[in-house]
XYZ file of C-alpha atoms in Angstrom:
624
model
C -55.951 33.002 6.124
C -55.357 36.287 4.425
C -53.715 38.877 6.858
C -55.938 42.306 6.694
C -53.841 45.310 5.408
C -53.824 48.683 7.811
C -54.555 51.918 6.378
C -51.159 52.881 6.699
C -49.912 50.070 4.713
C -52.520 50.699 1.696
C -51.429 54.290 1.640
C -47.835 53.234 1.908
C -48.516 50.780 -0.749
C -50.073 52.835 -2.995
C -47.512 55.475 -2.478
C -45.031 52.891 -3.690
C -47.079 51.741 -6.441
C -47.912 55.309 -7.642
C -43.949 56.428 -7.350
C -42.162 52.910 -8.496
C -44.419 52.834 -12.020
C -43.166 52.472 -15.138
C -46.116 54.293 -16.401
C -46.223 57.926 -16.365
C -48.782 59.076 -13.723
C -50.199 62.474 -12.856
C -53.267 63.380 -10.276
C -54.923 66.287 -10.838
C -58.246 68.841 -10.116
C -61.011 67.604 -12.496
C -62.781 71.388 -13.140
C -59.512 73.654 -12.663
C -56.948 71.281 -14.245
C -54.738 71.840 -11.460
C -51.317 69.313 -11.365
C -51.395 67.503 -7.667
C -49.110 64.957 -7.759
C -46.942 63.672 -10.460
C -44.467 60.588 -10.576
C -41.185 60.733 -11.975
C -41.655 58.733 -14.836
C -44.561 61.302 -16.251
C -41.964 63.863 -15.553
C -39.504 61.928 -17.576
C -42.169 61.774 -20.436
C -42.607 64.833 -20.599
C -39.153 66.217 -20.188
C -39.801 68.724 -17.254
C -38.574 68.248 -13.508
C -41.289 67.489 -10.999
C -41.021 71.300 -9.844
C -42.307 72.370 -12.924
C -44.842 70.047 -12.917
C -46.733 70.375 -9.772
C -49.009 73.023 -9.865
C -48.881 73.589 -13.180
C -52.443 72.626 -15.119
C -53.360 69.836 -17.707
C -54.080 72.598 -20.323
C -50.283 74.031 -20.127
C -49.132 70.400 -20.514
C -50.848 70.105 -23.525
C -52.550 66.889 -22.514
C -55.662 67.382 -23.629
C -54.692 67.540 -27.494
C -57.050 67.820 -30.087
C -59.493 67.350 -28.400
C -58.990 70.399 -26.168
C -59.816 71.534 -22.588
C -63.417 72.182 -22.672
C -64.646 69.145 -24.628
C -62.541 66.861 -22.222
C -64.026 67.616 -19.097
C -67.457 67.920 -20.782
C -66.301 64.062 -21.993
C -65.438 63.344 -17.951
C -68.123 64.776 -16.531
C -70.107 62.856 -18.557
C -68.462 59.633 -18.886
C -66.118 59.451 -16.945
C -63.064 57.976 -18.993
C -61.219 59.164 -21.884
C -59.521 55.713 -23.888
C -56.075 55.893 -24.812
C -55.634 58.974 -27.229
C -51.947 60.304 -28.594
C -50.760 63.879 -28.423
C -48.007 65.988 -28.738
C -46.090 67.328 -25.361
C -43.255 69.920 -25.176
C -40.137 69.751 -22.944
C -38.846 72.541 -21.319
C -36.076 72.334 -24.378
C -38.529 72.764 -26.578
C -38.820 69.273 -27.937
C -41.925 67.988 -29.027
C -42.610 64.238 -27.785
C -45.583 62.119 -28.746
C -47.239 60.227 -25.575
C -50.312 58.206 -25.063
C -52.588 59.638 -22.824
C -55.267 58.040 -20.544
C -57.657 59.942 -18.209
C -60.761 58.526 -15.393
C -62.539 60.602 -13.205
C -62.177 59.876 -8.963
C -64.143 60.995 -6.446
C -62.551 61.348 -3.326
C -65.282 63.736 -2.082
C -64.620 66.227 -4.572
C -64.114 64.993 -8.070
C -59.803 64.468 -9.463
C -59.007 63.209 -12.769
C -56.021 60.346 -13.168
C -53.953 60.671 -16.344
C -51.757 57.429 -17.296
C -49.053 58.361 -19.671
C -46.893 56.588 -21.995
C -43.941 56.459 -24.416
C -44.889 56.486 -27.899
C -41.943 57.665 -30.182
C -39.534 55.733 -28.066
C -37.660 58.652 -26.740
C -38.202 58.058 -23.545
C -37.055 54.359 -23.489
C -33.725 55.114 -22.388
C -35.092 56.647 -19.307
C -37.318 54.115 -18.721
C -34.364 51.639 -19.214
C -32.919 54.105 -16.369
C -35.272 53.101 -14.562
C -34.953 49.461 -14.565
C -31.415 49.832 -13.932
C -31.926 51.643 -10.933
C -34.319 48.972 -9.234
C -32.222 46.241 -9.817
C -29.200 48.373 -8.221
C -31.863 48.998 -5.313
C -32.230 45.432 -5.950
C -28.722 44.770 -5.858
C -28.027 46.752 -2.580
C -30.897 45.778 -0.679
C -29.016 41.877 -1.352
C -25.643 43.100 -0.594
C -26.220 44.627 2.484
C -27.930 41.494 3.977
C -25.004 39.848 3.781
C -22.717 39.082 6.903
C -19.797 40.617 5.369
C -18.122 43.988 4.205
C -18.863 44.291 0.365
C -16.965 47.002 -1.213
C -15.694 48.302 -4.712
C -13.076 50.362 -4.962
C -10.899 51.944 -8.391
C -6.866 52.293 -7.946
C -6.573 55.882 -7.897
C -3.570 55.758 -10.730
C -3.545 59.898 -10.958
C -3.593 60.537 -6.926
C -1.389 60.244 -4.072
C -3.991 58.208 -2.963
C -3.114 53.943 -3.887
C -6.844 53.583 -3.862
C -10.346 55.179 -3.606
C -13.524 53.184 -2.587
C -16.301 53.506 -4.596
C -18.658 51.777 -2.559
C -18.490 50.048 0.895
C -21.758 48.358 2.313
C -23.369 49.254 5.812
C -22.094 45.896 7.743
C -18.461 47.442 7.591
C -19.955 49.558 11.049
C -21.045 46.556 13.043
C -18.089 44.689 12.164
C -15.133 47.458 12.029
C -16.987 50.379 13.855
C -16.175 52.822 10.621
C -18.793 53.507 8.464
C -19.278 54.053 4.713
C -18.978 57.904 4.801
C -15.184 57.103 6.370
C -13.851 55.053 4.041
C -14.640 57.516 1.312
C -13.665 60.432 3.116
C -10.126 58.776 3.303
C -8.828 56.992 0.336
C -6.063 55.499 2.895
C -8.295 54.302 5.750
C -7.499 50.647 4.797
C -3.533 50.902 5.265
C -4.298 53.065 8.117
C -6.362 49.971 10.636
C -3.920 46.662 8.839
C -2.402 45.338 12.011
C 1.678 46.359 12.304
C 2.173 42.595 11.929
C 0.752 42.115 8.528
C 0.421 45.414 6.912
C 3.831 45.125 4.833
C 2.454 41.666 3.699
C -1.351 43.114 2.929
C 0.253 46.148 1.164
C 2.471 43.878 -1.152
C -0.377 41.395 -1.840
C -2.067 44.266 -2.665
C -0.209 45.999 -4.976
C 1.169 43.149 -6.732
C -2.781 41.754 -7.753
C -3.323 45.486 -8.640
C -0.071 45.403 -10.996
C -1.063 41.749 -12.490
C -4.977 41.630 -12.225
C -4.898 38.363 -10.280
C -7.933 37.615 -7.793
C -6.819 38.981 -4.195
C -6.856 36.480 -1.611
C -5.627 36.974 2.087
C -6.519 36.600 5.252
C -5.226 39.212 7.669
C -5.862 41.223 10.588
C -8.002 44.794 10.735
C -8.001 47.623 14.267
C -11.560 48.391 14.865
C -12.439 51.469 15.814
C -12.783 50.373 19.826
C -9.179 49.302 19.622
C -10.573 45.318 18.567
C -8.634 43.377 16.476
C -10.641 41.661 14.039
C -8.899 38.787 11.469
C -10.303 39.090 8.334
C -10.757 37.125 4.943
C -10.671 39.194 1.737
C -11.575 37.873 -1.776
C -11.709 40.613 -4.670
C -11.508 40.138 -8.754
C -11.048 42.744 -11.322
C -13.701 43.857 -13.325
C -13.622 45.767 -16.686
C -16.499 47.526 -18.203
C -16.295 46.527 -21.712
C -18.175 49.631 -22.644
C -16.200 52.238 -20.775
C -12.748 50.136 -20.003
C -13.551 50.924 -16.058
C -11.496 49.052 -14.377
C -12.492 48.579 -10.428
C -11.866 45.797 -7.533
C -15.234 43.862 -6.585
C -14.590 41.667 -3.218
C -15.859 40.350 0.366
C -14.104 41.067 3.811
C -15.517 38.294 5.870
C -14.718 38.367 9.631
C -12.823 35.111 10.731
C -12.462 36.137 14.130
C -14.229 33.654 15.765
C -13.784 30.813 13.282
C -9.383 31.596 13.692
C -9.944 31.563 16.892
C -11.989 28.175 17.126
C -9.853 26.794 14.794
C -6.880 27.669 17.280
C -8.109 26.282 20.209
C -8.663 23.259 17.775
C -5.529 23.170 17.138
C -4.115 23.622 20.613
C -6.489 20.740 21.812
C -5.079 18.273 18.881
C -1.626 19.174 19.498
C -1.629 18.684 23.513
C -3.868 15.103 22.452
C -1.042 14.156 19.898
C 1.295 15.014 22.579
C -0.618 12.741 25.107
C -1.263 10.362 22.459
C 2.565 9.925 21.272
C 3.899 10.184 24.630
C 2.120 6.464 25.374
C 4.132 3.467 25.690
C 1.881 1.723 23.274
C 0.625 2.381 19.649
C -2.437 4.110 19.271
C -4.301 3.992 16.426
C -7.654 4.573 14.583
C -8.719 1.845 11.770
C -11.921 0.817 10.164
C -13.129 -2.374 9.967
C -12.798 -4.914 7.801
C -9.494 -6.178 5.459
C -9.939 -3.415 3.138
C -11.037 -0.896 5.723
C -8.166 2.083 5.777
C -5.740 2.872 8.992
C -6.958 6.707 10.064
C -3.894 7.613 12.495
C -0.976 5.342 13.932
C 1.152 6.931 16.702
C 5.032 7.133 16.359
C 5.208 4.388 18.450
C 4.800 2.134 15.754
C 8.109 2.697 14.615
C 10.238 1.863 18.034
C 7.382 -1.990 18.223
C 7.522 -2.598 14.534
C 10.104 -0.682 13.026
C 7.879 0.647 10.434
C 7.201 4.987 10.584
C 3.435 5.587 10.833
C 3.878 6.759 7.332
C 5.158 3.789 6.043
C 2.369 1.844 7.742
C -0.813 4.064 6.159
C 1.107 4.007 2.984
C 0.663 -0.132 2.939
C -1.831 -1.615 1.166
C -2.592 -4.598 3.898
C 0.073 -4.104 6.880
C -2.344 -6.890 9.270
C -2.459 -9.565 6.284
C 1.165 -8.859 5.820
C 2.767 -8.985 9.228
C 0.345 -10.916 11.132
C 1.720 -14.445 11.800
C -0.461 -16.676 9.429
C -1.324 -18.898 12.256
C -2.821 -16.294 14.175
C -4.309 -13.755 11.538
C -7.404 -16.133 10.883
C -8.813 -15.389 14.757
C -7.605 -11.840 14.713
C -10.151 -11.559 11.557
C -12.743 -13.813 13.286
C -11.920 -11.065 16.394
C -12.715 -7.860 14.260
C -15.629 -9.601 12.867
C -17.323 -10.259 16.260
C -16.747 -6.499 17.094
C -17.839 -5.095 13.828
C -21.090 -7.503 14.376
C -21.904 -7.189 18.075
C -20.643 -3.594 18.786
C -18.100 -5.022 21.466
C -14.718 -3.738 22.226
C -12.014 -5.905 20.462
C -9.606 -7.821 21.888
C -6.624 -10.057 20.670
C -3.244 -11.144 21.326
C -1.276 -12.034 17.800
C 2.344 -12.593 16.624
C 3.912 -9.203 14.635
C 6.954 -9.803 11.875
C 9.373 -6.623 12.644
C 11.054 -5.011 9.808
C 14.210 -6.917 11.211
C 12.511 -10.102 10.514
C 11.505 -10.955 14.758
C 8.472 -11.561 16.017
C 6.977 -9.503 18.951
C 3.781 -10.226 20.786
C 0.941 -7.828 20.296
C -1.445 -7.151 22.660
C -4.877 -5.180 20.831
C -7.362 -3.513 22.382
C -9.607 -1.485 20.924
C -13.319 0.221 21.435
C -15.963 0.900 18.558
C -16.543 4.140 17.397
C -19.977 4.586 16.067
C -22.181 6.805 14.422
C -25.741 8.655 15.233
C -27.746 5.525 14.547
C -25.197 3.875 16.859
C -23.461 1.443 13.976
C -20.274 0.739 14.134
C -17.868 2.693 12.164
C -14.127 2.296 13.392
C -11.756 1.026 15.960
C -9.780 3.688 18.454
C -7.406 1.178 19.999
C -3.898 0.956 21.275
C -1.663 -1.941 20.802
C 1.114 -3.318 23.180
C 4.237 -5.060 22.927
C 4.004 -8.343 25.252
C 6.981 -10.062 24.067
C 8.543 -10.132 27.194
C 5.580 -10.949 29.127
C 5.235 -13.498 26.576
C 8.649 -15.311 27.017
C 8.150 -15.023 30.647
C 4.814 -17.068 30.553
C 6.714 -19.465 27.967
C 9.498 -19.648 30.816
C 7.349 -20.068 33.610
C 5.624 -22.945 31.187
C 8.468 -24.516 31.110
C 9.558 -24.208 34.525
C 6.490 -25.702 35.629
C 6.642 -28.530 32.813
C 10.756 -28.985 34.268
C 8.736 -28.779 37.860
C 6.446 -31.590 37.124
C 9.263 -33.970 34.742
C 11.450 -33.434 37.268
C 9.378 -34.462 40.048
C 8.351 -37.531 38.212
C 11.747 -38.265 37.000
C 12.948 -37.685 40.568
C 9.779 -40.396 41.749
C 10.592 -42.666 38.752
C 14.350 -42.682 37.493
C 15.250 -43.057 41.006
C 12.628 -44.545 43.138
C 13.327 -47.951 41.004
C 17.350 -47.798 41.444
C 16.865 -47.144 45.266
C 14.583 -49.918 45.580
C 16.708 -52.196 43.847
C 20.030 -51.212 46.100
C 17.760 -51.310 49.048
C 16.786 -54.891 48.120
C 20.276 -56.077 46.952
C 22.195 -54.407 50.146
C 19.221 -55.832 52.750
C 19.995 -59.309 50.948
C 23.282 -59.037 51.616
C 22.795 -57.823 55.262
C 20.369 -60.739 56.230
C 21.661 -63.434 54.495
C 25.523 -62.418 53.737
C 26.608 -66.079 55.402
C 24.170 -68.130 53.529
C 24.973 -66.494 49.976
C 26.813 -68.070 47.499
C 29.881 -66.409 45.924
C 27.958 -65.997 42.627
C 24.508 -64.553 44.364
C 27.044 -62.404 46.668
C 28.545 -61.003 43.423
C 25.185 -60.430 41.486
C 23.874 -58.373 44.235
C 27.313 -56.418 44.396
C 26.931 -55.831 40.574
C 23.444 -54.817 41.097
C 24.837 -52.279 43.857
C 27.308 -51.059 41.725
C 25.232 -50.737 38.022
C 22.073 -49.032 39.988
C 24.241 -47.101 42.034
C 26.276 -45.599 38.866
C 22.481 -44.800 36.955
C 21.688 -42.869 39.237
C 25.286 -40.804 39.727
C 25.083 -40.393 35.992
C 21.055 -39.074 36.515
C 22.146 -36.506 38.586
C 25.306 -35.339 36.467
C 22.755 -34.521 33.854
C 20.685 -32.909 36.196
C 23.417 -30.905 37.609
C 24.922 -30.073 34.489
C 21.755 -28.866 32.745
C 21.894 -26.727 35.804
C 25.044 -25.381 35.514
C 24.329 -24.696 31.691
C 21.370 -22.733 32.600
C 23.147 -20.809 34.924
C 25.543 -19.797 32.230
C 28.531 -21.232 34.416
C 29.667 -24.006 32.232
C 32.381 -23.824 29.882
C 34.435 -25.962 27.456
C 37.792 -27.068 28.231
C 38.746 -27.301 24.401
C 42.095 -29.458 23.429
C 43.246 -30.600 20.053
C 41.201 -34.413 20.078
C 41.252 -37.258 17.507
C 37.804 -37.757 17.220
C 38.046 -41.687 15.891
C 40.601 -42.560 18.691
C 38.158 -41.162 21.153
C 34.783 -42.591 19.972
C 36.634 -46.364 19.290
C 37.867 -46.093 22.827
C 34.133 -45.026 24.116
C 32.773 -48.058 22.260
C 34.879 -50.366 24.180
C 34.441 -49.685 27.760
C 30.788 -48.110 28.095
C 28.068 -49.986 29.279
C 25.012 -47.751 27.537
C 25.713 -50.952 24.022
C 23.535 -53.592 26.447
C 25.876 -55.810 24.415
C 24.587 -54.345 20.945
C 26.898 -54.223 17.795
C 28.122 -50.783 16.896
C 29.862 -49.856 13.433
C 32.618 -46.665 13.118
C 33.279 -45.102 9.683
C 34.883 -42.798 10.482
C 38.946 -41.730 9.370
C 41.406 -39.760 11.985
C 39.824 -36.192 12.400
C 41.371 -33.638 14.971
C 39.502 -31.034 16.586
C 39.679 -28.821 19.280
C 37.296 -29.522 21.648
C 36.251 -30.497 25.065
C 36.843 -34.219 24.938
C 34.501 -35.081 28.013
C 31.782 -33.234 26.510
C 32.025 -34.910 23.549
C 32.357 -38.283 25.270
C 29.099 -37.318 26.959
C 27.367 -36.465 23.528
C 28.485 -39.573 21.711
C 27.376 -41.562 24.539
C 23.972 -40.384 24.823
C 23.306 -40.760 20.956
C 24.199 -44.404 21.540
C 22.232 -44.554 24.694
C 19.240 -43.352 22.962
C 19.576 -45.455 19.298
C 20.189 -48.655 21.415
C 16.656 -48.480 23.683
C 15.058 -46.969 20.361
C 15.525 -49.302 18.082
C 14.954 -53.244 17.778
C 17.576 -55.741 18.658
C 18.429 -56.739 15.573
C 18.445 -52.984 13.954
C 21.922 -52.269 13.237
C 23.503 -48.961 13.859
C 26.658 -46.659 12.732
C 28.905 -43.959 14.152
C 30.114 -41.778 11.348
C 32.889 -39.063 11.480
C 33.749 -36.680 9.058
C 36.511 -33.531 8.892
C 35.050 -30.310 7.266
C 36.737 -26.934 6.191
C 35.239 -25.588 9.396
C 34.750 -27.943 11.623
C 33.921 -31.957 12.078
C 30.825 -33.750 11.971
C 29.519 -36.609 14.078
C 26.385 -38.881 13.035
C 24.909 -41.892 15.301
C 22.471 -43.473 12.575
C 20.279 -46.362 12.802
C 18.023 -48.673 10.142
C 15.228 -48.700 13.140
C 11.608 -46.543 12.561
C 13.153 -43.323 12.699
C 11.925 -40.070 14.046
C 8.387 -38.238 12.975
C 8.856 -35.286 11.431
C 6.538 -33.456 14.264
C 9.177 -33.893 17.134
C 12.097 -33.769 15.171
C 12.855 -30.166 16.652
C 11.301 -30.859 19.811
C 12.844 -33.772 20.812
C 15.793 -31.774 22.365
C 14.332 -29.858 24.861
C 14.565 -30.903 28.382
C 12.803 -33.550 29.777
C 11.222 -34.490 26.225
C 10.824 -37.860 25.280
C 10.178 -39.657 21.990
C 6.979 -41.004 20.648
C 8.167 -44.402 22.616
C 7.385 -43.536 26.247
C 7.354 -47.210 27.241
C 11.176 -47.492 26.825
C 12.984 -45.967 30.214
C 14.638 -43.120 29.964
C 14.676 -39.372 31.428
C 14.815 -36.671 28.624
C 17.692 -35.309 29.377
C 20.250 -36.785 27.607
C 19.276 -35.466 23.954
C 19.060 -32.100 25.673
C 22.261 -32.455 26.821
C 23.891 -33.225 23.620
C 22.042 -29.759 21.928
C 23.096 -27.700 24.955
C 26.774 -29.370 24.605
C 26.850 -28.545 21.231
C 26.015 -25.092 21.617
C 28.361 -24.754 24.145
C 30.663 -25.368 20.962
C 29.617 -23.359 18.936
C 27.895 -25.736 17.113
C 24.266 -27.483 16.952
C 22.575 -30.893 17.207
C 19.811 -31.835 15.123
C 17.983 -34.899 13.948
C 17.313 -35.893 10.373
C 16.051 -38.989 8.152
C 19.234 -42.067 7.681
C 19.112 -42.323 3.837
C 17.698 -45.882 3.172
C 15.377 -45.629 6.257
C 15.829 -44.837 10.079
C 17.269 -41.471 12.034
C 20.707 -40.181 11.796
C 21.529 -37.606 14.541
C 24.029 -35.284 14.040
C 26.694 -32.904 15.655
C 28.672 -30.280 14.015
C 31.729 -28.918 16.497
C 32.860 -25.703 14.512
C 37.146 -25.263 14.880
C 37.990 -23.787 18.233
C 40.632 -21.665 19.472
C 44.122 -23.529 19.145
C 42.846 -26.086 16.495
C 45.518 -27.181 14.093
């Protein structure tokens, strides 16, 4: 709906209208001829001020031309309109001008005549040109001085004392600085005069060296207000050259940056005292989008003391999870993400982590979803933490508890059947002593004496993997001659069961502990002889190296599967076979012996079918 228009607007409407016209305009008394009211452009037109005009008549203008006075109002009192007729006007110079004229009769309740006027010969183009000019200036300012900001101009006064003279400062300088237009022209050095003491030698240098070089100006500084406020401001300016007149004058924007500095501080005060939070954690924390390709956002230092890589290092690679990740676990750490990324759900996952040094640490990764307005997920915020430790002390108290339960069953098994067979053999021999034979008398005796020694070697092993855990074992290392010592084991042990043992093997002296080695020979033979068929044959091998000397109990029998080949000498770890009797400590035994060395024990296929297990004893202390 239309809004209606109050008489005060129409007049000031038509006022504007009447002044702002293009086309010369004059209002005057229909019978005397008497000027009214005249706009400037008529007065333009006609080359007189509007002074001269008012209250001068149509017949001293010369408006009425040929046609002349008395015919023309006969014409408007009749009519009522005269068209569009030319005549000739004089300025007060005396030039003659040639304008169109247009007159129409009013009544306002007493009859006025309305001349329109216009350029005919073109002289008064440039004026009206003038004109134009000035309302797009009026334009121009009415724009500028919208704006939230101090727009100036100013010319480098390069006659003056003065370094600079504004030419024009807009009205927004007194809301923001307190001083208004009027006193930055009044004083050419008001500028220098409010710089704060802290940056005025900068502002001053900036200043004159873009003045001396023509480069834009571009600073941010800080500006006294008039109340003593201290205001930070951002100035652009460029040169501009008038390529008519070679003018040369600054055109630029003070914008005040108070508030935004001062958001932008306390910003950066809240980030700093978070990074110092943040990198203060004992854990990495980190922001990461989703997905294999997504990119790392932030990784604390942190990284650097778990991983060994700086959090530059680690945002600089390409794929750091496919790379370090331990390929067994890095296909459920995906299938992790991907439940997060699908559900919304805070991730969780404990992985394996290559250091730079080659180790692997545990990782423990927790993380919650960051989302956006429509609530989808976007990126993790998560912090990882080193387990290792915890990790190897759940893997010890694993094994503990496995070594709990083998040890209970060994206890219940390896020696409940040797103490029922002494019980049995001595209550034989305490019933029936009289009534036994010589020969039953000495079976049972043997029986005493074989069971009795089982389990006295069972509980060496048990006491000596003790001791070795405890760290309190040592070897008592002599120069040995390895064949004398292993032909001399042969012939008086008892583990053979009256099996067939080959040595090749030539004399090799070593510095070692000879009951130790005893002990590892012995159990290698113990094991090949209930591991392998009756008839399988088996070898004891010896060999002299720069560095040391090898030993190698081999066997033709089925061998050893490559899936326990490494686990076969931990404690209480038995071979595929668990029919045949046996503990699972001796193979662990002969590993922790070795070490003990120096050396190592390992397992590995006999060439031409079967195992051959192996002991190298590095040269001790005192070897020859």
């Amino acid at each position: 709906m239309d809004r209606p228009v109050s008489a005060p607007d129409r007049e000031g409407l038509l006022d504007r209208v009447f002044h702002g016209s293009l086309v010369g305009m004059v209002v005057a008394g229909l019978d005397d001829g008497v000027v009214l009211e005249a706009n400037e452009t008529f007065c333009s037109l006609v080359g007189r001020g509007l002074g001269d005009v008012l209250g001068s008549s149509l017949d001293d203008l010369g408006l009425w031309g040929d046609l002349g006075p008395e015919a023309a109002r006969d014409r408007l009192h009749g009519t009522g309109v005269i068209d569009g007729y030319d005549t000739t006007v004089s300025t007060m110079d005396g030039e003659s001008r040639i304008v169109r004229v247009w007159a129409e009769v009013v009544d306002v309740g007493e009859p006025i005549v309305i001349i329109r006027a216009s350029d005919v010969d073109g002289r008064a183009a440039a004026r009206s040109r003038y004109l134009e000019l000035r309302e797009a200036e009026l334009r121009y300012r009415a724009l500028v001085e919208q704006i939230p900001a101090i727009i100036y101009t100013y010319v480098p006064d390069t006659e003056g004392d003065a370094e600079r003279y504004d030419d024009y400062v807009s009205p927004q300088t007194t809301q923001i600085l307190g001083y208004t237009p009027e006193d930055w022209r009044l004083d050419p050095e008001l500028w220098e005069k409010i710089l704060h003491p802290d940056d005025r030698d900068a502002a001053i240098a900036e200043d004159r060296e873009t003045d001396a070089s023509g480069n834009r100006f571009r600073m941010e500084y800080r500006l006294i207000a008039k109340d003593g406020r201290v205001v930070r401001i951002r100035d652009e300016a460029i040169l501009v050259e008038d390529p008519l007149t070679g003018l040369r004058f600054w055109q630029g924007m003070m914008l005040d940056i108070t508030e935004e500095v001062e958001t932008r501080e306390h910003h950066a005060e809240t980030e700093a005292k978070y990074r110092t939070l943040v990198e203060q954690l004992p854990a990495v924390v980190y922001l990461g989008e989703y997905g294999e390709e997504g990119d790392w956002l932030y990784i604390s230092p942190e990284i650097e003391r778990v991983i060994g890589y700086t959090p530059q290092e680690w945002l600089d690679h390409p794929g750091p999870m496919g790379t370090l990740v331990h390929p067994d676990d890095l296909p459920a750490v995906r299938e992790e993400e991907e439940r997060s990324f699908r559900t919304g759900r805070p991730f969780h996952a404990e992985y394996r982590m290559r250091r730079r040094d080659g180790q692997w640490v545990w990782i423990l990764d927790e993380a919650s979803v960051v989302r956006d307005a429509d609530g989808r997920p976007l990126f993790m915020q998560g912090l990882m933490y080193d387990i290792t430790e915890r990790k190897e002390a759940e893997q010890r108290l694993l094994a503990l508890d496995r070594l709990k339960n083998t040890l209970l069953h060994t206890l219940s098994h390896d020696l409940k059947e040797p103490l029922t067979a002494i019980l049995g053999a001595a209550s034989t021999l305490e019933r029936l002593d009289d009534e036994l034979d010589k020969e039953t008398r000495a079976d049972l005796l043997h029986t005493l004496v074989g069971r009795t020694r089982g389990m006295n070697s069972l509980l060496t092993d048990l006491l000596d993997l003790d001791r070795l855990d405890r760290g309190i074992l040592e070897p008592r290392r002599f120069p040995v001659d390895l064949d004398g010592l292993i032909r001399e084991l042969v012939e008086r042990t008892d583990a053979l069961g009256g099996r067939g043992i080959e040595i090749v093997s030539s004399r090799c002296i070593a510095n070692v502990d000879a009951t130790k080695v005893e002990r590892m020979v012995e159990n290698l033979l113990t094991n090949a002889v209930r591991h392998t068929p009756k008839g399988a044959r088996i070898w004891v091998r010896t060999c002299c190296e720069p560095d040391g000397a090898t030993i190698a109990v081999e066997d033709d029998g089925p061998g050893v599967p490559d899936e326990v080949k490494e686990s076969i000498f931990e404690p209480f770890r038995r071979g595929p076979d668990t029919s045949q009797p046996g503990s699972g400590i001796g193979l662990s035994l002969v590993a922790r012996f070795a070490e003990l060395h120096g050396g190592r024990a390992w397992v590995q296929d006999r060439e031409g079918g079967g195992a051959s297990f192996r002991i190298f004893l590095p040269t001790g202390p005192g070897a020859p």
